[in-house]
GROMACS .gro file of C-alpha atoms in nm:
model
  327
    1MET     CA    1   4.443   9.715   6.027
    2SER     CA    2   4.244   9.589   6.326
    3THR     CA    3   4.349   9.656   6.682
    4PRO     CA    4   4.589   9.389   6.819
    5ILE     CA    5   4.492   9.177   7.118
    6THR     CA    6   4.499   9.374   7.445
    7ASP     CA    7   4.335   9.122   7.675
    8SER     CA    8   4.449   9.114   8.034
    9PRO     CA    9   4.731   8.859   8.066
   10GLY     CA   10   4.556   8.560   8.211
   11ASN     CA   11   4.216   8.541   8.043
   12ALA     CA   12   4.302   8.485   7.678
   13ASP     CA   13   4.616   8.281   7.754
   14GLN     CA   14   4.430   8.065   8.001
   15ALA     CA   15   4.148   8.012   7.750
   16ARG     CA   16   4.395   7.912   7.479
   17ALA     CA   17   4.565   7.666   7.712
   18ALA     CA   18   4.227   7.518   7.808
   19LEU     CA   19   4.127   7.472   7.445
   20GLU     CA   20   4.464   7.319   7.361
   21ALA     CA   21   4.407   7.070   7.645
   22LEU     CA   22   4.099   6.947   7.457
   23ARG     CA   23   4.307   6.728   7.228
   24ALA     CA   24   4.459   6.534   7.516
   25GLU     CA   25   4.123   6.500   7.689
   26ILE     CA   26   3.932   6.386   7.380
   27ALA     CA   27   4.218   6.146   7.299
   28LYS     CA   28   4.108   5.946   7.605
   29ALA     CA   29   3.801   5.844   7.403
   30VAL     CA   30   3.893   5.902   7.037
   31VAL     CA   31   4.220   5.794   6.879
   32GLY     CA   32   4.355   6.037   6.618
   33GLN     CA   33   4.115   6.273   6.437
   34ASP     CA   34   4.306   6.583   6.554
   35PRO     CA   35   4.198   6.786   6.245
   36ALA     CA   36   3.831   6.719   6.327
   37VAL     CA   37   3.883   6.824   6.691
   38THR     CA   38   4.053   7.144   6.575
   39GLY     CA   39   3.770   7.209   6.330
   40LEU     CA   40   3.510   7.177   6.605
   41VAL     CA   41   3.704   7.423   6.822
   42VAL     CA   42   3.734   7.671   6.533
   43ALA     CA   43   3.361   7.645   6.463
   44LEU     CA   44   3.276   7.707   6.827
   45LEU     CA   45   3.502   8.014   6.837
   46CYS     CA   46   3.342   8.149   6.518
   47ARG     CA   47   2.985   8.070   6.628
   48GLY     CA   48   2.954   7.836   6.329
   49HIS     CA   49   2.837   7.482   6.256
   50VAL     CA   50   3.014   7.170   6.132
   51LEU     CA   51   2.932   6.896   5.883
   52LEU     CA   52   3.127   6.578   5.958
   53GLU     CA   53   3.157   6.338   5.665
   54GLY     CA   54   3.296   5.987   5.698
   55VAL     CA   55   3.208   5.623   5.653
   56PRO     CA   56   3.025   5.446   5.939
   57GLY     CA   57   3.238   5.343   6.232
   58VAL     CA   58   3.504   5.616   6.236
   59ALA     CA   59   3.385   5.762   6.571
   60LYS     CA   60   3.200   6.070   6.443
   61THR     CA   61   2.931   6.043   6.711
   62LEU     CA   62   3.182   5.955   6.982
   63LEU     CA   63   3.395   6.253   6.882
   64VAL     CA   64   3.103   6.496   6.925
   65ARG     CA   65   3.003   6.346   7.261
   66ALA     CA   66   3.361   6.361   7.389
   67PHE     CA   67   3.392   6.722   7.266
   68ALA     CA   68   3.076   6.823   7.452
   69THR     CA   69   3.191   6.650   7.773
   70ALA     CA   70   3.535   6.816   7.767
   71LEU     CA   71   3.372   7.159   7.725
   72GLN     CA   72   3.087   7.119   7.976
   73LEU     CA   73   2.831   7.164   7.698
   74ASP     CA   74   2.479   7.028   7.716
   75THR     CA   75   2.430   6.800   7.417
   76LYS     CA   76   2.140   6.619   7.250
   77ARG     CA   77   2.128   6.379   6.960
   78ILE     CA   78   1.873   6.347   6.680
   79GLN     CA   79   1.879   6.039   6.458
   80PHE     CA   80   1.753   6.174   6.127
   81THR     CA   81   1.520   5.929   5.950
   82PRO     CA   82   1.279   5.957   5.652
   83ASP     CA   83   0.975   5.986   5.883
   84LEU     CA   84   1.120   6.255   6.112
   85MET     CA   85   0.898   6.565   6.129
   86PRO     CA   86   1.010   6.928   6.175
   87SER     CA   87   0.833   6.942   6.514
   88ASP     CA   88   1.047   6.646   6.625
   89VAL     CA   89   1.344   6.882   6.593
   90THR     CA   90   1.211   7.220   6.703
   91GLY     CA   91   0.935   7.125   6.946
   92SER     CA   92   0.562   7.194   6.931
   93LEU     CA   93   0.258   7.328   7.112
   94VAL     CA   94   0.089   7.065   7.329
   95TYR     CA   95  -0.263   7.096   7.468
   96ASP     CA   96  -0.285   7.067   7.846
   97ALA     CA   97  -0.632   6.941   7.944
   98ARG     CA   98  -0.584   7.052   8.306
   99THR     CA   99  -0.534   7.418   8.216
  100ALA     CA  100  -0.722   7.411   7.883
  101GLU     CA  101  -0.421   7.587   7.729
  102PHE     CA  102  -0.148   7.509   7.482
  103SER     CA  103   0.207   7.501   7.618
  104PHE     CA  104   0.532   7.483   7.424
  105GLN     CA  105   0.735   7.165   7.459
  106PRO     CA  106   1.095   7.235   7.345
  107GLY     CA  107   1.251   6.995   7.097
  108PRO     CA  108   1.607   6.858   7.113
  109VAL     CA  109   1.736   7.165   6.923
  110PHE     CA  110   1.722   7.352   7.256
  111THR     CA  111   2.073   7.256   7.366
  112ASN     CA  112   2.432   7.375   7.334
  113LEU     CA  113   2.564   7.110   7.098
  114LEU     CA  114   2.315   6.935   6.872
  115LEU     CA  115   2.433   6.614   6.709
  116ALA     CA  116   2.233   6.579   6.388
  117ASP     CA  117   2.317   6.219   6.303
  118GLU     CA  118   2.289   6.121   5.934
  119ILE     CA  119   2.124   6.451   5.845
  120ASN     CA  120   2.091   6.352   5.479
  121ARG     CA  121   1.850   6.067   5.565
  122THR     CA  122   1.558   6.300   5.631
  123PRO     CA  123   1.351   6.486   5.366
  124PRO     CA  124   1.425   6.852   5.280
  125LYS     CA  125   1.126   6.977   5.481
  126THR     CA  126   1.274   6.842   5.803
  127GLN     CA  127   1.628   6.942   5.705
  128SER     CA  128   1.507   7.300   5.660
  129SER     CA  129   1.371   7.308   6.015
  130LEU     CA  130   1.731   7.358   6.125
  131LEU     CA  131   1.796   7.659   5.899
  132GLU     CA  132   1.645   7.922   6.129
  133ALA     CA  133   1.812   7.767   6.433
  134MET     CA  134   2.154   7.763   6.263
  135GLU     CA  135   2.132   8.116   6.124
  136GLU     CA  136   1.923   8.310   6.377
  137ARG     CA  137   1.986   8.107   6.695
  138GLN     CA  138   1.613   8.087   6.749
  139VAL     CA  139   1.310   7.874   6.663
  140THR     CA  140   0.973   8.019   6.564
  141VAL     CA  141   0.670   7.812   6.660
  142ASP     CA  142   0.317   7.946   6.607
  143GLY     CA  143   0.460   8.286   6.522
  144THR     CA  144   0.656   8.320   6.846
  145PRO     CA  145   1.038   8.331   6.822
  146ARG     CA  146   1.209   8.135   7.099
  147PRO     CA  147   1.583   8.194   7.152
  148LEU     CA  148   1.819   7.899   7.178
  149PRO     CA  149   2.069   7.868   7.461
  150GLY     CA  150   2.422   7.988   7.398
  151PRO     CA  151   2.664   7.870   7.289
  152PHE     CA  152   2.485   7.679   7.014
  153LEU     CA  153   2.654   7.452   6.762
  154VAL     CA  154   2.513   7.197   6.519
  155ALA     CA  155   2.745   6.906   6.441
  156ALA     CA  156   2.582   6.710   6.159
  157THR     CA  157   2.710   6.382   6.020
  158GLN     CA  158   2.663   6.215   5.685
  159ASN     CA  159   2.788   5.904   5.509
  160PRO     CA  160   2.971   5.974   5.178
  161VAL     CA  161   2.937   5.626   5.028
  162GLU     CA  162   2.575   5.522   5.075
  163TYR     CA  163   2.320   5.722   4.876
  164GLU     CA  164   2.015   5.492   4.873
  165GLY     CA  165   1.738   5.644   5.084
  166THR     CA  166   1.919   5.976   5.131
  167TYR     CA  167   1.831   6.336   5.046
  168PRO     CA  168   2.143   6.534   4.947
  169LEU     CA  169   2.167   6.866   5.128
  170PRO     CA  170   2.086   7.159   4.896
  171GLU     CA  171   2.351   7.425   4.836
  172ALA     CA  172   2.163   7.678   5.052
  173GLN     CA  173   2.178   7.447   5.353
  174LEU     CA  174   2.538   7.339   5.293
  175ASP     CA  175   2.633   7.707   5.293
  176ARG     CA  176   2.499   7.736   5.651
  177PHE     CA  177   2.778   7.507   5.773
  178LEU     CA  178   3.096   7.694   5.854
  179LEU     CA  179   3.314   7.387   5.798
  180LYS     CA  180   3.290   7.053   5.626
  181LEU     CA  181   3.532   6.815   5.797
  182ASN     CA  182   3.633   6.482   5.648
  183VAL     CA  183   3.669   6.210   5.912
  184PRO     CA  184   3.900   5.950   5.754
  185LEU     CA  185   3.966   5.589   5.839
  186PRO     CA  186   4.241   5.558   6.102
  187SER     CA  187   4.598   5.465   6.022
  188ARG     CA  188   4.713   5.111   6.101
  189GLN     CA  189   4.880   5.227   6.422
  190ASP     CA  190   4.569   5.418   6.535
  191GLU     CA  191   4.345   5.123   6.456
  192ILE     CA  192   4.566   4.895   6.667
  193ALA     CA  193   4.533   5.147   6.952
  194VAL     CA  194   4.151   5.145   6.913
  195LEU     CA  195   4.133   4.766   6.931
  196THR     CA  196   4.372   4.757   7.226
  197ARG     CA  197   4.150   4.997   7.420
  198HIS     CA  198   3.841   4.790   7.350
  199SER     CA  199   4.017   4.470   7.454
  200GLU     CA  200   4.107   4.643   7.782
  201GLY     CA  201   3.741   4.722   7.851
  202PHE     CA  202   3.686   5.066   7.698
  203ASN     CA  203   3.313   5.143   7.674
  204PRO     CA  204   3.231   5.424   7.426
  205ARG     CA  205   2.895   5.477   7.598
  206ASP     CA  206   3.059   5.554   7.934
  207LEU     CA  207   3.294   5.848   7.888
  208ALA     CA  208   3.329   5.904   8.263
  209ALA     CA  209   3.478   5.557   8.300
  210ALA     CA  210   3.730   5.650   8.031
  211GLY     CA  211   3.848   5.935   8.254
  212LEU     CA  212   3.705   6.213   8.040
  213HIS     CA  213   3.650   6.535   8.236
  214PRO     CA  214   3.573   6.899   8.150
  215VAL     CA  215   3.887   7.102   8.076
  216ALA     CA  216   3.722   7.428   7.967
  217GLY     CA  217   3.401   7.612   8.045
  218PRO     CA  218   3.182   7.905   7.936
  219ALA     CA  219   3.422   8.167   8.076
  220ASP     CA  220   3.711   8.021   7.873
  221LEU     CA  221   3.499   8.020   7.560
  222GLU     CA  222   3.390   8.381   7.607
  223ALA     CA  223   3.748   8.496   7.668
  224ALA     CA  224   3.863   8.307   7.360
  225ARG     CA  225   3.593   8.457   7.138
  226THR     CA  226   3.680   8.806   7.258
  227ALA     CA  227   4.048   8.748   7.179
  228VAL     CA  228   3.971   8.607   6.833
  229ALA     CA  229   3.758   8.913   6.752
  230LYS     CA  230   4.062   9.132   6.827
  231THR     CA  231   4.301   8.934   6.609
  232SER     CA  232   4.455   9.170   6.355
  233VAL     CA  233   4.373   9.135   5.982
  234SER     CA  234   4.573   9.347   5.734
  235PRO     CA  235   4.419   9.481   5.411
  236GLU     CA  236   4.656   9.253   5.219
  237ILE     CA  237   4.513   8.943   5.391
  238THR     CA  238   4.157   9.060   5.324
  239GLY     CA  239   4.245   9.103   4.958
  240TYR     CA  240   4.406   8.758   4.949
  241VAL     CA  241   4.090   8.595   5.089
  242VAL     CA  242   3.878   8.777   4.828
  243ASP     CA  243   4.114   8.676   4.544
  244VAL     CA  244   4.103   8.308   4.647
  245CYS     CA  245   3.723   8.308   4.661
  246ARG     CA  246   3.681   8.501   4.336
  247ALA     CA  247   3.912   8.252   4.162
  248THR     CA  248   3.663   7.974   4.239
  249ARG     CA  249   3.397   8.165   4.043
  250ASP     CA  250   3.622   8.171   3.736
  251SER     CA  251   3.737   7.809   3.758
  252PRO     CA  252   3.649   7.605   3.444
  253SER     CA  253   3.596   7.299   3.669
  254LEU     CA  254   3.318   7.458   3.874
  255THR     CA  255   2.960   7.559   3.802
  256LEU     CA  256   2.929   7.731   4.139
  257GLY     CA  257   3.198   7.929   4.315
  258VAL     CA  258   3.230   8.064   4.668
  259SER     CA  259   2.987   8.340   4.766
  260PRO     CA  260   3.077   8.651   4.969
  261ARG     CA  261   2.939   8.469   5.273
  262GLY     CA  262   3.198   8.198   5.209
  263ALA     CA  263   3.473   8.460   5.189
  264THR     CA  264   3.358   8.600   5.525
  265ALA     CA  265   3.363   8.249   5.670
  266LEU     CA  266   3.720   8.191   5.548
  267LEU     CA  267   3.838   8.514   5.708
  268SER     CA  268   3.668   8.419   6.036
  269THR     CA  269   3.815   8.069   6.051
  270ALA     CA  270   4.163   8.198   5.961
  271ARG     CA  271   4.142   8.446   6.252
  272ALA     CA  272   4.041   8.172   6.493
  273TRP     CA  273   4.324   7.948   6.373
  274ALA     CA  274   4.578   8.231   6.401
  275TRP     CA  275   4.475   8.294   6.762
  276LEU     CA  276   4.479   7.924   6.850
  277THR     CA  277   4.837   7.898   6.722
  278GLY     CA  278   4.944   8.184   6.947
  279ARG     CA  279   4.944   8.489   6.717
  280ASP     CA  280   4.749   8.814   6.725
  281TYR     CA  281   4.752   8.860   6.347
  282VAL     CA  282   4.643   8.653   6.045
  283SER     CA  283   4.900   8.527   5.793
  284PRO     CA  284   4.848   8.378   5.444
  285ASP     CA  285   4.931   8.037   5.592
  286ASP     CA  286   4.630   8.065   5.822
  287VAL     CA  287   4.407   8.126   5.519
  288LYS     CA  288   4.558   7.825   5.340
  289ALA     CA  289   4.521   7.603   5.647
  290LEU     CA  290   4.145   7.661   5.670
  291ALA     CA  291   4.064   7.698   5.297
  292LEU     CA  292   3.971   7.334   5.231
  293PRO     CA  293   3.732   7.272   5.524
  294THR     CA  294   3.576   7.619   5.485
  295LEU     CA  295   3.528   7.616   5.107
  296ARG     CA  296   3.497   7.255   4.985
  297HIS     CA  297   3.120   7.239   5.043
  298ARG     CA  298   3.055   7.584   4.894
  299VAL     CA  299   3.160   7.495   4.540
  300GLN     CA  300   2.994   7.271   4.281
  301LEU     CA  301   3.185   7.066   4.026
  302ARG     CA  302   3.093   7.048   3.659
  303PRO     CA  303   2.970   6.697   3.569
  304GLU     CA  304   3.247   6.648   3.313
  305ALA     CA  305   3.512   6.746   3.569
  306GLU     CA  306   3.363   6.503   3.820
  307MET     CA  307   3.376   6.225   3.561
  308GLU     CA  308   3.745   6.296   3.511
  309GLY     CA  309   3.811   6.245   3.883
  310VAL     CA  310   3.845   6.612   3.973
  311THR     CA  311   3.745   6.689   4.333
  312ALA     CA  312   3.653   7.011   4.511
  313ASP     CA  313   3.969   6.978   4.720
  314SER     CA  314   4.194   6.946   4.415
  315VAL     CA  315   4.037   7.255   4.255
  316ILE     CA  316   4.083   7.461   4.572
  317ASN     CA  317   4.442   7.340   4.614
  318SER     CA  318   4.515   7.441   4.255
  319ILE     CA  319   4.370   7.787   4.319
  320LEU     CA  320   4.579   7.827   4.636
  321ALA     CA  321   4.889   7.735   4.437
  322ASN     CA  322   4.818   7.998   4.169
  323VAL     CA  323   4.672   8.298   4.353
  324PRO     CA  324   4.956   8.540   4.441
  325VAL     CA  325   5.036   8.536   4.812
  326PRO     CA  326   5.083   8.875   4.983
  327ARG     CA  327   5.422   8.929   5.143
   0.00000   0.00000   0.00000
């Protein structure tokens, strides 16, 4: 069993309180969407990346901007289009006639939080330009690796209903995202609140006017990550995570199950969630709470199962209901 948390009393508790305050701060700009806010926090704690999927107009972009503002993170946005080139993402060497030398001009990927808007609208070659950045936290241009600033998180968005002119993300790239978060349409009550805000003059392009301010900073994030790394994981929980992931490989509804990297991701997100909820150990409920967003994009349905209306979420829920839970 891992060593329990032994942080000095203030640091970790203060960091947790600051991250919990995110919900209230982001709620000044975005109504509802608490699961997506939590998912972004979990990804940041685990040094992972997030794929946000939802129909247009559900505040995916606004959510990311509000998240970056509340955490004092530098953020940049790339609108992915069919003619976007890899150098438009990573940067390139530019010839300077005054010095007769080439100098590197950083691309928008050199930031803390990169919003990759409609990532599936650009060809695979440009999509792949993000792979090194997401995995290695660096960009190699002309053979020279250039480190990205930390923390670094990619929040990519895609539309689940419009496929014309899109390039579906390959499994290898989907696997680079720690979480796939569904951003649903708001409830009737939430939608009324959205319209009321707009009628009262809310401007989504001016977050400062909405009263949005930073509630956490780099020190809070570092303290939180240190505390998460010390969250205790018993051998029984490790075995439970492995059993859940191995069950996806044996499912008759799937052609592709969760890889060992996916199992590692589930353990990491469960630890972050356990710490956020105030515990220094991981329980089976933590694993269940993060199983869908961590695993849904790492499995592939059989065509016949898809035709019958089976979804990745329903398969994972069935597995969670049948895999024995450790006491």
